[in-house]
């Protein structure tokens, strides 16, 4: 098979931007610095977080590359890149967020298992490719079908890569057929990222992009699409990326009691300040991102510079200079919103941001109520503690 | 016009069940006792909350009753009840919840404006009727259209009733055209409730039911459906049922800065106990409901009997005796989930319930962070304080 690499062979990894903060080297997991993340609405490819479970595949012979579409279909087919490029092309601007974003902060309450991430395990890109709903029509599965004629209810994506969690087999995940066949869900087989050919780190030559759900279901380096009766039984569907209550630990866990996580809750983070940034007393800009799952828009971002006693509403935008209006046809439904507020900072301030989505869902005030042993979906209020520059200067005397 | 009544004429209200707790008499607003609400998965019609803004219309002459479909359409039409009954009939089990549910508890933090409601301003019924998407096809608007050929983007529903807030005009509301034309959104023109002809209190002869969004958009006593370019400018869309932050008060409010609320956040309440119920020390059943907006299912309901120190997971069901599985095809997508847990109660316990939806959205711990001047969408953790029976007996000596 093209690109097949031993799950421990990291000898041919692609070059990466030196500014990325490496959270794990092999497999390579890295995120940009907070401040770099919000320099632009569209995240540059090299600053987009890298989340991997094995070595990056090398798929050189694009002429012989095929995606097979099989499983519960009358006539399985194999598609070349040319076949996929001949389908109508869509550009969808969508934020992908790792379910483990902000895991490091959750670990401060009680240790969780998984790669540590600060607040930048997400990025917003314009993905170009064919709609999965169009591809499925090629094998006779109609638009807006949630159960196919042969009993298919899920669509499984299998990667070309190899990972330890699958005992050397490929990464895989599935989504419900109803989402896959809904053209409005904008599920793409993407061959472009920000107008360029998608690179190796992000799934060359073809990846899945499922807007509005956790990044783990947007499978890279696509090898096959299978129509299956029950959800994918792979490791990352059945023994990872499930939401457990705080009472569940590694002794009493029963994976079968939970669904694989898909949709995600309202989230936001301040990116213009690091924890313990030294800030001079006076006016500063507080900037960051907010995003919600399921295509729900952001209604409001509240910022406090006094530990939550008083709140200011932040200015929100997607395209620079144009105020964001949730659910407006001019807004990108699947994309994050950047926010900005100017505020006077007092010494040793605790700065907090929290968002409200269009369903009026809010972020939890404290991380302990959503703590879970795998450290997923830390969406608690984002808090940054800043030190007073004058005090720091004094202490250095 | 049939059923037209002066907005202050309450001389011909229908009979109501004597157990209902009346929160306002004219217009009639009432909810069942907590304990009655959860006796069954399907709420009996007479126990379903009544939410009105004027007198209940009387539409006697059903032969001459017509719903007009007009606005931005090529050929406006008028439909009789016979015309609507000839369309395919759907039965959809859906929970309707007033945005003001649990308002009374929000008022305890700071006074809010509006009818006071305990936790029972919602109900779950099986609605029978035609799909709005089928009705709109009759005027040439196709399935899954978000902008019609004549520029329509919203669908406005106008009632036969008369209310003071509209200066004696009818109640009205609109929803986006994309939802109205989506058959999967299950928007109904309902003429049946729980298998019987819908009664006067609930919209006879025809009402709108929009599953998954606040009850205020499910217009009763339907007079007309208008395809319009911008959202409805009625009072209840523009000067009510919008979500404001806690900092907005009646002096600084600017209604234009917010969208009319549609979708609603994850919610739950304990119904087997009143605040300050007197409970004997020992094992009791703690029962209630959980529901989320947008068709999102309920992942988990957590119950604490020690003020939030420790939590138990409740058993969830819809049809009696069958465990509820979120997002399963056998589950009712738009309906609430009932929950139950048995627990040992200590004297003077604070019992709390909180739910998590399939998007991992959680309820806020405290009401103050979601306080808003109109008191809508109080979804904070539901807390019940119970007294110890032995202490009460003692104090009665």
PDB file of C-alpha atoms in Angstrom, chain B residues 18 54 96 159 161 177 179 190 202 328 353 362:
ATOM      1  CA  UNK B  18     -58.030  22.533  39.159  1.00  0.00           C
ATOM      2  CA  UNK B  54     -54.344  37.227  25.548  1.00  0.00           C
ATOM      3  CA  UNK B  96     -42.134  22.516  24.266  1.00  0.00           C
ATOM      4  CA  UNK B 159     -52.091  34.038  15.359  1.00  0.00           C
ATOM      5  CA  UNK B 161     -55.462  36.014  19.073  1.00  0.00           C
ATOM      6  CA  UNK B 177     -36.730  29.632   6.045  1.00  0.00           C
ATOM      7  CA  UNK B 179     -35.540  25.377   9.166  1.00  0.00           C
ATOM      8  CA  UNK B 190     -50.467  20.430  14.216  1.00  0.00           C
ATOM      9  CA  UNK B 202     -53.323  24.607  22.891  1.00  0.00           C
ATOM     10  CA  UNK B 328     -30.328   6.187  18.932  1.00  0.00           C
ATOM     11  CA  UNK B 353     -29.384  17.831  39.529  1.00  0.00           C
ATOM     12  CA  UNK B 362     -23.246  21.636  30.799  1.00  0.00           C
TER      13      UNK B 362
END
